Coordinates of C-alpha atoms and ligand atoms in Angstrom, one line a residue:
X1 CA 32.0 125.5 69.1
X2 CA 31.6 129.4 69.5
X3 CA 34.0 131.5 71.3
X4 CA 30.8 134.1 70.8
X5 CA 31.5 137.5 73.8
X6 CA 34.9 135.6 73.9
X7 CA 38.0 138.4 74.2
X8 CA 41.4 137.9 72.9
X9 CA 44.9 139.8 73.5
X10 CA 46.6 138.0 70.5
X11 CA 50.5 139.4 70.9
X12 CA 52.0 139.6 66.9
X13 CA 56.0 138.3 67.1
X14 CA 58.2 139.3 64.2
X15 CA 58.0 136.1 62.4
X16 CA 57.0 135.0 58.5
X17 CA 54.1 133.3 59.9
X18 CA 52.2 136.6 61.0
X19 CA 51.1 137.2 57.6
X20 CA 49.0 133.8 58.9
X21 CA 47.9 136.3 62.2
X22 CA 45.8 138.2 60.2
X23 CA 43.5 135.0 58.8
X24 CA 43.5 134.0 62.4
X25 CA 41.3 137.0 63.0
X26 CA 39.5 136.7 61.0
X27 CA 38.5 133.8 62.3
X28 CA 37.8 134.3 65.7
X29 CA 35.9 136.9 64.6
X30 CA 33.6 134.8 62.1
X31 CA 33.2 132.7 65.6
X32 CA 32.6 135.2 67.2
X33 CA 35.2 136.7 69.7
X34 CA 36.4 140.0 70.0
X35 CA 40.1 140.3 69.2
X36 CA 42.4 143.1 69.9
X37 CA 46.2 142.9 68.5
X38 CA 49.4 143.5 69.7
X39 CA 51.7 143.9 67.4
X40 CA 55.6 143.7 67.8
X41 CA 58.5 146.5 66.7
X42 CA 59.7 142.9 64.7
X43 CA 56.0 142.0 63.1
X44 CA 55.3 145.4 62.2
X45 CA 58.6 144.6 60.1
X46 CA 56.1 141.1 57.9
X47 CA 52.4 142.8 57.9
X48 CA 51.4 146.8 58.8
X49 CA 48.8 148.2 62.5
X50 CA 47.0 149.6 59.4
X51 CA 46.1 145.8 58.1
X52 CA 46.0 144.4 61.4
X53 CA 43.8 147.1 62.6
X54 CA 41.1 147.0 59.9
X55 CA 40.4 143.1 60.4
X56 CA 40.7 143.2 64.0
X57 CA 38.3 145.6 63.3
X58 CA 39.9 147.7 66.6
X59 CA 43.3 150.0 67.1
X60 CA 46.2 148.0 66.8
X61 CA 48.5 148.4 69.5
X62 CA 52.2 148.7 69.3
X63 CA 54.6 150.6 71.8
X64 CA 54.7 151.1 75.2
X65 CA 55.6 153.1 76.0
X66 CA 53.2 155.6 73.3
X67 CA 52.2 157.8 76.0
X68 CA 48.8 158.4 74.2
X69 CA 48.2 154.4 74.0
X70 CA 48.8 154.0 77.6
X71 CA 46.4 156.8 78.3
X72 CA 44.2 155.0 76.2
X73 CA 44.9 151.5 78.2
X74 CA 46.8 150.5 79.8
X75 CA 49.1 147.6 79.3
X76 CA 47.7 146.3 82.8
X77 CA 43.9 147.3 81.3
X78 CA 44.6 145.4 78.1
X79 CA 46.1 141.7 79.9
X80 CA 42.7 141.9 82.6
X81 CA 40.2 142.4 79.9
X82 CA 40.7 139.7 77.9
X83 CA 39.9 135.8 78.4
X84 CA 42.9 134.3 76.9
X85 CA 46.5 136.0 75.9
X86 CA 47.1 133.7 72.4
X87 CA 51.0 134.5 71.3
X88 CA 51.4 134.6 67.2
X89 CA 54.0 133.9 66.2
X90 CA 55.6 132.8 69.5
X91 CA 59.3 133.4 67.6
X92 CA 62.4 132.2 70.0
X93 CA 63.2 135.9 70.8
X94 CA 59.6 135.7 72.1
X95 CA 59.3 132.4 74.0
X96 CA 63.1 132.6 75.7
X97 CA 61.7 136.9 76.9
X98 CA 58.5 135.0 78.5
X99 CA 60.5 132.5 80.6
X100 CA 62.9 134.5 81.9
X101 CA 60.3 137.1 82.6
X102 CA 62.1 140.4 80.6
X103 CA 59.6 142.8 79.9
X104 CA 61.1 145.1 78.0
X105 CA 58.4 146.0 75.3
X106 CA 54.2 146.3 75.3
X107 CA 54.1 142.7 73.9
X108 CA 56.0 142.1 76.9
X109 CA 55.4 143.6 79.6
X110 CA 51.9 142.3 78.9
X111 CA 52.6 139.1 79.3
X112 CA 55.0 140.2 82.5
X113 CA 50.8 141.0 83.8
X114 CA 49.2 139.0 83.3
X115 CA 47.4 136.0 85.1
X116 CA 45.3 134.9 82.6
X117 CA 45.8 131.4 79.9
X118 CA 48.3 131.7 77.3
X119 CA 48.6 129.6 74.7
X120 CA 52.1 130.4 72.8
X121 CA 52.1 129.1 68.5
X122 CA 56.3 128.8 68.7
X123 CA 57.1 129.8 64.4
X124 CA 60.8 129.7 64.3
X125 CA 63.6 128.2 61.5
X126 CA 63.8 124.2 63.0
X127 CA 67.6 125.3 64.0
X128 CA 66.4 127.8 66.7
X129 CA 63.6 124.9 67.4
X130 CA 65.6 122.3 68.1
X131 CA 68.2 124.0 70.0
X132 CA 68.4 124.1 73.8
X133 CA 68.1 127.1 75.0
X134 CA 64.7 127.4 73.2
X135 CA 64.2 123.5 74.6
X136 CA 64.8 125.0 78.2
X137 CA 62.5 128.0 77.6
X138 CA 59.3 126.0 76.2
X139 CA 60.3 123.3 79.2
X140 CA 60.0 126.6 81.1
X141 CA 56.8 127.8 80.1
X142 CA 54.9 124.3 79.8
X143 CA 56.2 124.2 83.6
X144 CA 54.4 127.8 84.3
X145 CA 50.5 127.0 82.6
X146 CA 51.4 128.1 79.2
X147 CA 49.8 126.4 76.7
X148 CA 50.9 125.6 73.2
X149 CA 49.6 124.7 69.8
X150 CA 52.5 123.3 67.4
X151 CA 54.8 124.4 65.7
X152 CA 54.7 121.4 62.5
X153 CA 57.2 119.9 59.6
X154 CA 56.1 121.3 57.2
X155 CA 59.1 123.6 54.8
X156 CA 60.7 126.3 55.8
X157 CA 59.9 129.9 53.6
X158 CA 63.8 129.5 54.0
X159 CA 64.3 127.9 50.4
X160 CA 64.6 124.1 50.5
X161 CA 63.9 123.7 54.0
X162 CA 62.4 121.4 55.8
X163 CA 61.5 120.8 60.1
X164 CA 59.6 121.6 62.9
X165 CA 60.0 125.1 63.2
X166 CA 56.1 126.2 61.5
X167 CA 53.4 128.4 62.4
X168 CA 50.5 126.0 63.7
X169 CA 47.6 126.6 60.6
X170 CA 45.1 129.2 62.1
X171 CA 42.6 126.7 61.7
X172 CA 44.3 124.5 64.6
X173 CA 44.8 127.8 66.9
X174 CA 41.5 128.4 66.9
X175 CA 40.8 124.9 67.6
X176 CA 43.2 125.0 70.4
X177 CA 41.5 128.3 72.2
X178 CA 38.5 126.8 71.6
X179 CA 39.2 123.9 73.7
X180 CA 40.9 126.4 76.0
X181 CA 38.1 128.8 76.6
X182 CA 35.7 125.5 76.6
X183 CA 36.8 123.0 79.1
X184 CA 39.1 126.6 81.9
X185 CA 38.0 125.7 85.3
X186 CA 37.4 129.6 87.5
X187 CA 40.5 130.7 89.1
X188 CA 38.8 129.5 92.7
X189 CA 36.8 126.3 91.8
X190 CA 38.7 124.2 93.8
X191 CA 39.9 126.8 96.9
X192 CA 40.1 125.2 100.1
X193 CA 40.1 121.8 98.4
X194 CA 43.9 119.5 98.7
X195 CA 44.7 117.8 95.9
X196 CA 47.0 114.9 95.3
X197 CA 48.4 113.6 91.9
X198 CA 50.5 111.4 90.9
X199 CA 52.8 111.9 87.7
X200 CA 55.4 109.8 85.6
X201 CA 56.7 106.6 85.6
X202 CA 58.1 104.3 88.2
X203 CA 61.4 103.0 88.0
X204 CA 62.1 99.6 89.7
X205 CA 66.2 98.8 90.5
X206 CA 68.0 95.9 88.8
X207 CA 71.1 96.4 90.6
X208 CA 73.0 99.7 91.1
X209 CA 73.7 100.9 87.7
X210 CA 70.1 99.2 85.7
X211 CA 66.1 99.3 86.2
X212 CA 63.4 98.9 84.6
X213 CA 60.2 101.6 83.8
X214 CA 58.1 103.0 81.4
X215 CA 57.6 105.6 78.6
X216 CA 55.5 108.4 80.6
X217 CA 56.5 112.0 80.2
X218 CA 54.8 112.7 83.9
X219 CA 52.9 115.9 80.8
X220 CA 49.5 114.3 82.0
X221 CA 49.7 114.3 85.0
X222 CA 52.0 117.8 85.4
X223 CA 49.0 120.1 83.5
X224 CA 46.5 118.1 85.7
X225 CA 48.2 119.5 88.4
X226 CA 49.0 122.8 87.5
X227 CA 45.4 122.8 87.1
X228 CA 44.2 122.4 89.9
X229 CA 46.7 125.1 91.8
X230 CA 45.6 127.1 89.3
X231 CA 41.9 127.1 90.5
X232 CA 42.5 127.4 94.2
X233 CA 43.8 123.9 95.7
X234 CA 46.3 123.1 97.8
X235 CA 48.0 120.7 95.4
X236 CA 50.6 117.5 96.5
X237 CA 52.2 116.0 93.4
X238 CA 54.1 113.0 93.6
X239 CA 56.0 112.4 90.1
X240 CA 58.3 109.4 89.0
X241 CA 61.3 110.5 87.4
X242 CA 60.2 113.1 84.6
X243 CA 62.5 114.9 83.0
X244 CA 59.9 118.1 83.3
X245 CA 60.2 121.2 85.4
X246 CA 57.5 120.4 88.9
X247 CA 54.8 122.9 88.4
X248 CA 54.5 126.2 89.7
X249 CA 52.2 126.2 92.5
X250 CA 52.6 122.9 93.4
X251 CA 54.6 120.8 96.7
X252 CA 56.1 118.3 94.5
X253 CA 57.9 115.5 96.2
X254 CA 60.3 113.2 93.3
X255 CA 60.0 109.8 94.3
X256 CA 62.0 106.9 91.8
X257 CA 60.0 103.6 92.9
X258 CA 56.2 102.3 93.1
X259 CA 56.2 101.9 96.9
X260 CA 58.1 105.5 97.9
X261 CA 55.1 106.9 95.5
X262 CA 52.8 104.6 97.5
X263 CA 54.5 106.0 101.3
X264 CA 54.5 110.1 99.8
X265 CA 51.4 109.5 98.7
X266 CA 49.6 108.3 101.8
X267 CA 52.0 110.7 103.6
X268 CA 49.7 114.1 101.6
X269 CA 46.6 112.1 102.8
X270 CA 44.1 112.9 104.4
X271 CA 42.7 115.3 101.4
X272 CA 39.3 115.9 99.0
X273 CA 41.2 114.6 95.9
X274 CA 43.1 111.6 94.9
X275 CA 44.0 111.2 90.8
X276 CA 46.1 108.9 89.9
X277 CA 47.9 109.9 86.2
X278 CA 51.4 107.7 87.1
X279 CA 52.3 104.9 85.3
X280 CA 53.4 102.7 88.3
X281 CA 55.1 99.4 87.4
X282 CA 53.5 96.8 87.8
X283 CA 56.2 94.6 89.4
X284 CA 59.0 95.0 91.0
X285 CA 62.4 92.7 90.9
X286 CA 62.8 90.6 93.1
X287 CA 66.1 90.3 94.2
X288 CA 67.7 93.8 93.8
X289 CA 70.9 93.6 92.9
X290 CA 74.3 94.8 95.7
X291 CA 76.3 94.9 92.9
X292 CA 76.2 95.5 89.0
X293 CA 75.1 92.3 88.0
X294 CA 77.9 90.9 86.1
X295 CA 77.8 88.2 82.1
X296 CA 79.0 85.3 82.9
X297 CA 79.3 82.9 80.5
X298 CA 77.0 82.6 78.2
X299 CA 74.1 82.6 80.6
X300 CA 71.6 85.4 80.4
X301 CA 70.6 86.5 84.3
X302 CA 66.6 85.9 84.3
X303 CA 65.1 88.1 86.8
X304 CA 61.6 86.9 88.9
X305 CA 59.2 90.1 89.3
X306 CA 57.3 90.7 93.0
X307 CA 53.4 92.8 92.2
X308 CA 54.0 96.3 93.0
X309 CA 51.2 98.0 95.9
X310 CA 48.3 99.1 93.7
X311 CA 48.8 102.5 94.9
X312 CA 45.1 104.0 93.8
X313 CA 43.1 100.8 94.8
X314 CA 45.5 101.5 97.8
X315 CA 44.0 104.8 98.1
X316 CA 39.7 103.7 96.8
X317 CA 40.3 101.5 99.8
X318 CA 42.2 103.0 102.6
X319 CA 40.5 104.6 105.9
X320 CA 41.3 108.4 104.7
X321 CA 40.0 107.2 101.7
X322 CA 39.3 110.8 99.6
X323 CA 35.7 112.1 99.2
X324 CA 36.6 111.5 94.6
X325 CA 38.7 108.7 93.1
X326 CA 40.0 108.9 89.8
X327 CA 42.1 106.7 88.3
X328 CA 43.8 106.8 84.8
X329 CA 44.0 103.4 82.2
X330 CA 46.0 103.3 79.2
X331 CA 45.5 101.2 76.7
X332 CA 46.5 99.9 73.9
X333 CA 43.3 97.7 73.2
X334 CA 40.5 97.2 74.3
X335 CA 40.1 101.0 75.6
X336 CA 36.4 100.9 77.5
X337 CA 36.4 97.6 78.2
X338 CA 38.8 97.1 80.4
X339 CA 38.1 100.8 81.4
X340 CA 34.8 99.9 83.0
X341 CA 37.1 96.7 84.3
X342 CA 39.8 98.6 86.5
X343 CA 36.9 101.6 87.6
X344 CA 35.2 98.4 89.4
X345 CA 38.1 96.6 90.2
X346 CA 40.6 99.4 91.7
X347 CA 37.0 100.9 93.5
X348 CA 38.2 104.4 92.0
X349 CA 35.2 106.6 91.6
X350 CA 36.2 108.2 88.1
X351 CA 38.4 106.6 85.1
X352 CA 40.7 108.6 82.9
X353 CA 41.0 106.0 79.5
X354 CA 43.5 107.3 77.1
X355 CA 44.4 105.1 74.3
X356 CA 48.6 104.6 75.2
X357 CA 49.1 102.4 71.6
X358 CA 51.7 104.0 69.3
X359 CA 49.8 105.5 66.7
X360 CA 47.5 107.5 69.6
X361 CA 51.1 109.3 70.0
X362 CA 49.6 109.8 73.4
X363 CA 53.2 108.5 75.6
X364 CA 55.7 111.1 75.2
X365 CA 52.5 113.5 73.5
X366 CA 52.1 116.9 74.1
X367 CA 47.5 115.7 73.1
X368 CA 45.6 113.1 75.0
X369 CA 42.3 112.0 73.3
X370 CA 40.5 110.5 76.8
X371 CA 36.8 108.9 77.7
X372 CA 35.9 109.7 81.1
X373 CA 34.2 106.7 82.5
X374 CA 32.6 106.9 85.3
X375 CA 29.2 104.0 87.1
X376 CA 26.7 106.6 85.1
X377 CA 28.5 106.4 81.6
X378 CA 30.8 107.5 79.4
X379 CA 31.6 110.6 78.0
X380 CA 34.5 110.3 75.1
X381 CA 35.9 114.2 74.7
X382 CA 37.8 115.3 71.5
X383 CA 41.4 115.3 70.4
X384 CA 43.1 118.5 73.2
X385 CA 46.4 119.7 74.3
X386 CA 47.7 117.3 78.2
X387 CA 45.5 120.9 79.5
X388 CA 42.6 121.3 78.3
X389 CA 42.2 118.0 79.0
X390 CA 43.7 118.8 82.7
X391 CA 41.5 122.3 82.9
X392 CA 38.8 119.8 82.7
X393 CA 39.3 117.8 84.4
X394 CA 39.6 120.3 86.7
X395 CA 36.2 122.0 86.1
X396 CA 34.6 118.4 86.1
X397 CA 36.5 118.3 90.2
X398 CA 35.4 121.0 90.8
X399 CA 31.6 120.7 89.7
X400 CA 31.4 117.7 91.3
X401 CA 31.9 118.6 94.7
X402 CA 30.5 121.5 95.3
X403 CA 27.2 119.1 93.9
X404 CA 28.2 117.1 96.8
X405 CA 28.2 119.9 99.0
X406 CA 25.0 121.3 98.0
Ligands
CTP1 N1 47.9 102.6 89.2 C1 48.3 102.5 90.7 N2 49.6 102.1 91.4 C2 49.0 100.4 90.2 C3 49.2 100.5 89.4 C4 48.7 101.7 88.4 O1 48.7 103.3 91.3 N3 50.9 99.9 90.8 C5 46.9 103.5 88.8 C6 47.6 104.3 87.5 O2 47.5 105.4 88.2 C7 46.2 104.9 86.7 C8 46.1 103.2 87.0 O3 45.7 102.3 88.2 O4 45.0 105.0 87.8 C9 45.3 102.6 86.0 O5 47.1 101.8 85.8 P1 47.0 100.9 84.1 O6 48.6 101.0 84.5 O7 46.0 101.3 83.0 O8 46.5 99.9 84.5 P2 47.1 98.2 85.8 O9 46.7 98.3 87.4 O10 48.0 98.9 85.7 O11 46.4 97.1 84.4 P3 47.5 96.8 83.9 O12 47.8 97.0 84.1 O13 45.6 95.3 83.7 O14 46.3 97.6 82.6

């Protein structure tokens, strides 16, 4: 993959990892990208505008209220003239300001004034990364569609400190940039399209206090909903219980059980496209107890189950069948074999197959490696962030709908 003529606006925050951003600029330029950089006041404590300018081959932007900068090229134009904005290192301070929409310098003004995709490479001390405030801010950025790479685990600049907080390496950031720029759909690719997405796990009660569920985080389904909305679709997201915030620009309906998910999905019809990314519980408890089940002597209780409705199959075979129905196949073994079998059994058009065995780190993780299985064959994608997988899927959906229209 190359980045020929892609315009990248790099915001360099105030962290020791800023020195790696110089190498990042070099790697991007090697691949043909044009890099403009904004160095924050904090960033300038670690590297100089002169070195940034020398390596990027462009002047380095520093001050919001520099009259010369605003005269030459205003902050609005800076963001418009980029295909992607990359924040590396993204400090706890920058992440907090982005999450709250605070702007008090050129970098934060550009980040607030943009509707371009933004990729952040967080870098900070592990205590700061694990702080609930940073977690909240980071979750908000994900819900706003901001994509991240890293941070990695390892030794910190502070001697003897270890933990998660190191900025991703320049080549990892380059790979994330390539993934995003190559998968990104056009902003109006799905204009006029109605889309339904299911996401997250379902929760099937045993009694008023207990339930059966699974480890789905909802990240992939939510990313698909957000990417489709960013591409202009009118999106209804039916979400099981998840810890991530509702994506921006999407109508989100919260449900618990598979039965509730099915009725919310059916209420959203008609739609042009349905993407079923939810990890629906296959069974529910037959007779849910009205009161908390108590221990009775030495006998453990026995639960009996009934099968849940299959939402994907119901939509695929229903009267109001969407023009395109996409399912996911979460497998821990024989991935493609099971995916092909599911395509037939469920009656959907595509299956996005992914390995969810513990070694893959997919469940709850931020990356995903998928195979797109259709009646025409199998296409295997590289390991991408869940956002890039969502972008790629939305792009494919848009081009398939357009071909069908033509
Ligand atoms: N699915 C659904 N409703 C169900 C079960 C699954 O809509 N009751 C959808 C999922 O959202 C996913 C696809 O079917 O798009 C495949 O889900 P998966 O859990 O992998 O398959 P199962 O049908 O549960 O098959 P198995 O348990 O045999 O793997």
